[in-house]
């Protein structure tokens, strides 16, 4: 347990193959490392009796709820490569500290997940750019990465009615290791404060391109029984968009560990704008 607890601080994401975990064992494993998050809303695919477990097959329901088939839903949520990269619940004031994801069923091909090491990406910036971004803060907002439908869009109405937004440091200091990481993602980050829109768009694009350079990433091929355990504070990941294989479902189960409010290089903590408060889901 000591070795597993220390490993994500160095490697950011761990992979375990051939595990035989049911929902109870999954939750018990998560409790060895922190407090599992209990989501107030889950889809019908998530297991009853285990409120800590969210089944990602729920995501297949969402497009239909808002008048879209699954292909259109994916296209609007991942309309560019950079927009698809995210950390879990990054618009909250206290994003999860870690995520443990296990595979129950996977297609014969496709469905890989890719992670980026944001600490390595930060260290790879030149010294003047690191000094520049150290002092910046950015607004993260739910649904920024979604491309609306022309005219009426039921999902946009849903986002407006359930909005979550927070001002986070653009560089966060890890609460355990003290390591600095870029706090950027394509799906939630809307704008960088104190920069004009034009400047902010270009700086954000540059930082996202830096974050997902191949040398900072790892891609994992799932098998039934595989488990991935990642530090959500120093990584972003890209969910696959190529796993719609007829008759071959991709069923994954996720447990997240409660996290703390991020702190920047200057010691300032993140500030909620709307929709979340520390420790309340």
GROMACS .gro file of C-alpha atoms in nm:
model
  281
    1UNK     CA    1   0.000   0.000   0.000
    2UNK     CA    2   0.285   0.237   0.077
    3UNK     CA    3   0.443   0.170  -0.262
    4UNK     CA    4   0.113   0.215  -0.447
    5UNK     CA    5   0.041   0.537  -0.257
    6UNK     CA    6   0.380   0.683  -0.354
    7UNK     CA    7   0.380   0.570  -0.717
    8UNK     CA    8   0.124   0.819  -0.859
    9UNK     CA    9   0.325   1.108  -0.719
   10UNK     CA   10   0.609   1.005  -0.949
   11UNK     CA   11   0.436   0.837  -1.245
   12UNK     CA   12   0.093   1.013  -1.234
   13UNK     CA   13  -0.100   0.708  -1.364
   14UNK     CA   14  -0.071   0.339  -1.270
   15UNK     CA   15  -0.205   0.038  -1.458
   16UNK     CA   16  -0.302  -0.301  -1.315
   17UNK     CA   17  -0.407  -0.584  -1.543
   18UNK     CA   18  -0.604  -0.900  -1.468
   19UNK     CA   19  -0.781  -0.770  -1.157
   20UNK     CA   20  -1.099  -0.937  -1.029
   21UNK     CA   21  -1.280  -0.651  -0.860
   22UNK     CA   22  -1.652  -0.626  -0.812
   23UNK     CA   23  -1.820  -0.301  -0.707
   24UNK     CA   24  -1.765  -0.363  -0.336
   25UNK     CA   25  -1.395  -0.440  -0.381
   26UNK     CA   26  -1.355  -0.137  -0.607
   27UNK     CA   27  -1.496   0.092  -0.338
   28UNK     CA   28  -1.291  -0.080  -0.066
   29UNK     CA   29  -0.973  -0.028  -0.269
   30UNK     CA   30  -1.054   0.340  -0.315
   31UNK     CA   31  -1.109   0.385   0.058
   32UNK     CA   32  -0.750   0.276   0.122
   33UNK     CA   33  -0.637   0.595  -0.052
   34UNK     CA   34  -0.899   0.854   0.037
   35UNK     CA   35  -1.269   0.930   0.065
   36UNK     CA   36  -1.476   0.822  -0.237
   37UNK     CA   37  -1.699   1.084  -0.391
   38UNK     CA   38  -2.073   1.015  -0.381
   39UNK     CA   39  -2.235   1.169  -0.687
   40UNK     CA   40  -2.584   1.313  -0.637
   41UNK     CA   41  -2.687   1.214  -0.991
   42UNK     CA   42  -2.592   0.904  -1.190
   43UNK     CA   43  -2.736   0.736  -1.496
   44UNK     CA   44  -2.938   0.416  -1.502
   45UNK     CA   45  -2.635   0.202  -1.591
   46UNK     CA   46  -2.463   0.276  -1.260
   47UNK     CA   47  -2.508   0.007  -0.994
   48UNK     CA   48  -2.773   0.043  -0.726
   49UNK     CA   49  -2.637   0.008  -0.373
   50UNK     CA   50  -2.295   0.153  -0.461
   51UNK     CA   51  -2.337   0.532  -0.482
   52UNK     CA   52  -1.961   0.578  -0.513
   53UNK     CA   53  -1.949   0.388  -0.846
   54UNK     CA   54  -2.037   0.559  -1.175
   55UNK     CA   55  -2.065   0.343  -1.485
   56UNK     CA   56  -1.942   0.522  -1.795
   57UNK     CA   57  -2.204   0.352  -2.013
   58UNK     CA   58  -2.427   0.623  -1.865
   59UNK     CA   59  -2.265   0.863  -2.110
   60UNK     CA   60  -2.434   0.680  -2.396
   61UNK     CA   61  -2.770   0.798  -2.262
   62UNK     CA   62  -2.691   1.167  -2.260
   63UNK     CA   63  -2.725   1.250  -2.627
   64UNK     CA   64  -3.071   1.094  -2.639
   65UNK     CA   65  -3.182   1.298  -2.342
   66UNK     CA   66  -3.106   1.615  -2.537
   67UNK     CA   67  -3.237   1.518  -2.879
   68UNK     CA   68  -2.915   1.389  -3.039
   69UNK     CA   69  -2.799   1.049  -3.151
   70UNK     CA   70  -2.476   0.920  -3.001
   71UNK     CA   71  -2.251   1.015  -3.295
   72UNK     CA   72  -2.368   1.376  -3.295
   73UNK     CA   73  -2.333   1.390  -2.917
   74UNK     CA   74  -1.969   1.277  -2.937
   75UNK     CA   75  -1.894   1.514  -3.223
   76UNK     CA   76  -2.024   1.816  -3.035
   77UNK     CA   77  -1.839   1.728  -2.716
   78UNK     CA   78  -1.510   1.647  -2.894
   79UNK     CA   79  -1.516   1.879  -3.191
   80UNK     CA   80  -1.139   1.931  -3.176
   81UNK     CA   81  -0.849   1.727  -3.040
   82UNK     CA   82  -0.751   1.979  -2.773
   83UNK     CA   83  -1.110   2.029  -2.655
   84UNK     CA   84  -1.138   1.662  -2.560
   85UNK     CA   85  -0.857   1.671  -2.302
   86UNK     CA   86  -0.976   1.718  -1.945
   87UNK     CA   87  -0.932   1.633  -1.580
   88UNK     CA   88  -1.234   1.492  -1.399
   89UNK     CA   89  -1.476   1.763  -1.279
   90UNK     CA   90  -1.224   2.040  -1.345
   91UNK     CA   91  -1.483   2.316  -1.318
   92UNK     CA   92  -1.540   2.241  -0.949
   93UNK     CA   93  -1.358   2.436  -0.680
   94UNK     CA   94  -1.228   2.103  -0.544
   95UNK     CA   95  -1.175   1.860  -0.834
   96UNK     CA   96  -1.122   1.497  -0.734
   97UNK     CA   97  -0.773   1.411  -0.613
   98UNK     CA   98  -0.762   1.080  -0.798
   99UNK     CA   99  -0.969   0.845  -1.010
  100UNK     CA  100  -0.977   0.463  -1.015
  101UNK     CA  101  -1.128   0.328  -1.337
  102UNK     CA  102  -1.181  -0.041  -1.411
  103UNK     CA  103  -1.287  -0.214  -1.730
  104UNK     CA  104  -1.567  -0.470  -1.731
  105UNK     CA  105  -1.610  -0.509  -2.108
  106UNK     CA  106  -1.410  -0.362  -2.396
  107UNK     CA  107  -1.441  -0.379  -2.776
  108UNK     CA  108  -1.199  -0.590  -2.980
  109UNK     CA  109  -1.029  -0.274  -3.103
  110UNK     CA  110  -1.042   0.094  -3.016
  111UNK     CA  111  -1.138   0.243  -2.683
  112UNK     CA  112  -0.789   0.333  -2.559
  113UNK     CA  113  -0.742   0.617  -2.309
  114UNK     CA  114  -0.449   0.861  -2.317
  115UNK     CA  115  -0.309   1.060  -2.022
  116UNK     CA  116  -0.076   1.360  -2.013
  117UNK     CA  117   0.172   1.438  -1.735
  118UNK     CA  118   0.112   1.807  -1.657
  119UNK     CA  119   0.412   1.831  -1.425
  120UNK     CA  120   0.644   1.717  -1.704
  121UNK     CA  121   0.472   1.955  -1.945
  122UNK     CA  122   0.527   2.247  -1.705
  123UNK     CA  123   0.892   2.154  -1.651
  124UNK     CA  124   0.937   2.140  -2.029
  125UNK     CA  125   0.843   2.506  -2.073
  126UNK     CA  126   1.122   2.761  -2.103
  127UNK     CA  127   1.207   2.952  -1.783
  128UNK     CA  128   1.057   3.284  -1.903
  129UNK     CA  129   0.728   3.117  -1.995
  130UNK     CA  130   0.714   2.934  -1.660
  131UNK     CA  131   0.764   3.266  -1.482
  132UNK     CA  132   0.487   3.421  -1.691
  133UNK     CA  133   0.225   3.151  -1.632
  134UNK     CA  134   0.310   3.109  -1.261
  135UNK     CA  135   0.116   3.423  -1.177
  136UNK     CA  136  -0.189   3.374  -1.397
  137UNK     CA  137  -0.536   3.252  -1.307
  138UNK     CA  138  -0.803   3.112  -1.535
  139UNK     CA  139  -1.178   3.060  -1.538
  140UNK     CA  140  -1.293   2.699  -1.573
  141UNK     CA  141  -1.657   2.651  -1.666
  142UNK     CA  142  -1.875   2.348  -1.734
  143UNK     CA  143  -1.950   2.292  -2.101
  144UNK     CA  144  -1.686   2.520  -2.256
  145UNK     CA  145  -1.573   2.236  -2.484
  146UNK     CA  146  -1.923   2.171  -2.618
  147UNK     CA  147  -2.014   2.301  -2.967
  148UNK     CA  148  -2.384   2.403  -2.961
  149UNK     CA  149  -2.637   2.298  -3.222
  150UNK     CA  150  -2.767   2.572  -3.454
  151UNK     CA  151  -3.083   2.725  -3.314
  152UNK     CA  152  -3.247   2.553  -3.018
  153UNK     CA  153  -3.020   2.328  -2.810
  154UNK     CA  154  -3.162   2.146  -2.507
  155UNK     CA  155  -2.815   2.066  -2.372
  156UNK     CA  156  -2.718   2.435  -2.366
  157UNK     CA  157  -3.031   2.505  -2.163
  158UNK     CA  158  -2.927   2.223  -1.929
  159UNK     CA  159  -2.577   2.370  -1.891
  160UNK     CA  160  -2.715   2.713  -1.810
  161UNK     CA  161  -2.940   2.564  -1.545
  162UNK     CA  162  -2.664   2.354  -1.385
  163UNK     CA  163  -2.364   2.578  -1.432
  164UNK     CA  164  -2.036   2.517  -1.244
  165UNK     CA  165  -1.749   2.765  -1.266
  166UNK     CA  166  -1.430   2.833  -1.070
  167UNK     CA  167  -1.123   3.055  -1.098
  168UNK     CA  168  -0.818   2.828  -1.069
  169UNK     CA  169  -0.445   2.907  -1.078
  170UNK     CA  170  -0.294   2.833  -1.419
  171UNK     CA  171  -0.013   2.653  -1.235
  172UNK     CA  172  -0.103   2.455  -0.924
  173UNK     CA  173   0.125   2.325  -0.649
  174UNK     CA  174   0.070   1.962  -0.560
  175UNK     CA  175  -0.042   1.935  -0.194
  176UNK     CA  176   0.170   1.623  -0.129
  177UNK     CA  177   0.481   1.655  -0.345
  178UNK     CA  178   0.505   2.033  -0.383
  179UNK     CA  179   0.555   1.978  -0.756
  180UNK     CA  180   0.421   2.241  -0.995
  181UNK     CA  181   0.185   2.140  -1.277
  182UNK     CA  182   0.006   2.323  -1.554
  183UNK     CA  183  -0.362   2.340  -1.465
  184UNK     CA  184  -0.499   2.343  -1.819
  185UNK     CA  185  -0.756   2.142  -2.007
  186UNK     CA  186  -0.958   2.183  -2.322
  187UNK     CA  187  -1.302   2.095  -2.195
  188UNK     CA  188  -1.342   2.335  -1.902
  189UNK     CA  189  -1.095   2.623  -1.935
  190UNK     CA  190  -1.277   2.924  -2.079
  191UNK     CA  191  -1.043   3.220  -2.042
  192UNK     CA  192  -0.726   3.344  -1.873
  193UNK     CA  193  -0.783   3.638  -1.643
  194UNK     CA  194  -0.602   3.970  -1.700
  195UNK     CA  195  -0.533   3.884  -2.065
  196UNK     CA  196  -0.743   4.002  -2.357
  197UNK     CA  197  -0.955   3.737  -2.525
  198UNK     CA  198  -0.719   3.732  -2.825
  199UNK     CA  199  -0.411   3.698  -2.605
  200UNK     CA  200  -0.573   3.437  -2.382
  201UNK     CA  201  -0.680   3.216  -2.674
  202UNK     CA  202  -0.325   3.206  -2.807
  203UNK     CA  203  -0.164   3.144  -2.468
  204UNK     CA  204  -0.413   2.868  -2.388
  205UNK     CA  205  -0.358   2.703  -2.726
  206UNK     CA  206   0.017   2.712  -2.673
  207UNK     CA  207  -0.011   2.559  -2.325
  208UNK     CA  208  -0.253   2.287  -2.437
  209UNK     CA  209  -0.028   2.196  -2.729
  210UNK     CA  210   0.262   2.179  -2.483
  211UNK     CA  211   0.063   1.961  -2.244
  212UNK     CA  212  -0.025   1.695  -2.501
  213UNK     CA  213   0.312   1.661  -2.673
  214UNK     CA  214   0.375   1.288  -2.728
  215UNK     CA  215   0.671   1.277  -2.488
  216UNK     CA  216   0.442   1.377  -2.199
  217UNK     CA  217   0.168   1.123  -2.272
  218UNK     CA  218   0.090   0.752  -2.233
  219UNK     CA  219  -0.179   0.551  -2.411
  220UNK     CA  220  -0.338   0.245  -2.249
  221UNK     CA  221  -0.504  -0.048  -2.422
  222UNK     CA  222  -0.785  -0.173  -2.198
  223UNK     CA  223  -0.866  -0.538  -2.130
  224UNK     CA  224  -1.148  -0.678  -1.912
  225UNK     CA  225  -1.019  -0.656  -1.554
  226UNK     CA  226  -0.777  -0.371  -1.623
  227UNK     CA  227  -0.761  -0.093  -1.364
  228UNK     CA  228  -0.613   0.256  -1.408
  229UNK     CA  229  -0.538   0.473  -1.104
  230UNK     CA  230  -0.439   0.831  -1.177
  231UNK     CA  231  -0.362   1.151  -0.995
  232UNK     CA  232  -0.630   1.391  -1.119
  233UNK     CA  233  -0.431   1.687  -0.984
  234UNK     CA  234  -0.139   1.650  -1.225
  235UNK     CA  235  -0.288   1.485  -1.532
  236UNK     CA  236  -0.543   1.537  -1.804
  237UNK     CA  237  -0.678   1.253  -2.013
  238UNK     CA  238  -0.845   1.198  -2.347
  239UNK     CA  239  -1.141   0.964  -2.356
  240UNK     CA  240  -1.163   0.757  -2.674
  241UNK     CA  241  -1.398   0.845  -2.956
  242UNK     CA  242  -1.342   0.527  -3.159
  243UNK     CA  243  -1.516   0.256  -2.961
  244UNK     CA  244  -1.861   0.243  -3.121
  245UNK     CA  245  -1.817  -0.116  -3.240
  246UNK     CA  246  -2.151  -0.283  -3.314
  247UNK     CA  247  -2.231  -0.547  -3.055
  248UNK     CA  248  -1.915  -0.477  -2.853
  249UNK     CA  249  -1.995  -0.250  -2.557
  250UNK     CA  250  -1.730  -0.062  -2.361
  251UNK     CA  251  -1.838  -0.077  -1.995
  252UNK     CA  252  -1.619   0.101  -1.741
  253UNK     CA  253  -1.671   0.173  -1.371
  254UNK     CA  254  -1.528   0.482  -1.204
  255UNK     CA  255  -1.467   0.577  -0.841
  256UNK     CA  256  -1.323   0.922  -0.765
  257UNK     CA  257  -1.148   1.035  -0.446
  258UNK     CA  258  -1.241   1.366  -0.287
  259UNK     CA  259  -0.986   1.639  -0.351
  260UNK     CA  260  -0.874   1.965  -0.200
  261UNK     CA  261  -0.902   2.323  -0.327
  262UNK     CA  262  -0.603   2.389  -0.559
  263UNK     CA  263  -0.338   2.640  -0.457
  264UNK     CA  264  -0.119   2.838  -0.693
  265UNK     CA  265   0.248   2.929  -0.684
  266UNK     CA  266   0.161   3.255  -0.505
  267UNK     CA  267  -0.029   3.067  -0.233
  268UNK     CA  268  -0.372   3.180  -0.351
  269UNK     CA  269  -0.643   2.916  -0.353
  270UNK     CA  270  -0.903   2.862  -0.623
  271UNK     CA  271  -1.223   3.063  -0.587
  272UNK     CA  272  -1.569   2.930  -0.674
  273UNK     CA  273  -1.787   3.142  -0.901
  274UNK     CA  274  -2.099   2.926  -0.910
  275UNK     CA  275  -2.223   2.573  -0.866
  276UNK     CA  276  -1.977   2.415  -0.621
  277UNK     CA  277  -1.837   2.442  -0.273
  278UNK     CA  278  -1.559   2.240  -0.109
  279UNK     CA  279  -1.665   1.894  -0.001
  280UNK     CA  280  -2.024   1.924  -0.123
  281UNK     CA  281  -2.128   1.724  -0.430
   0.00000   0.00000   0.00000
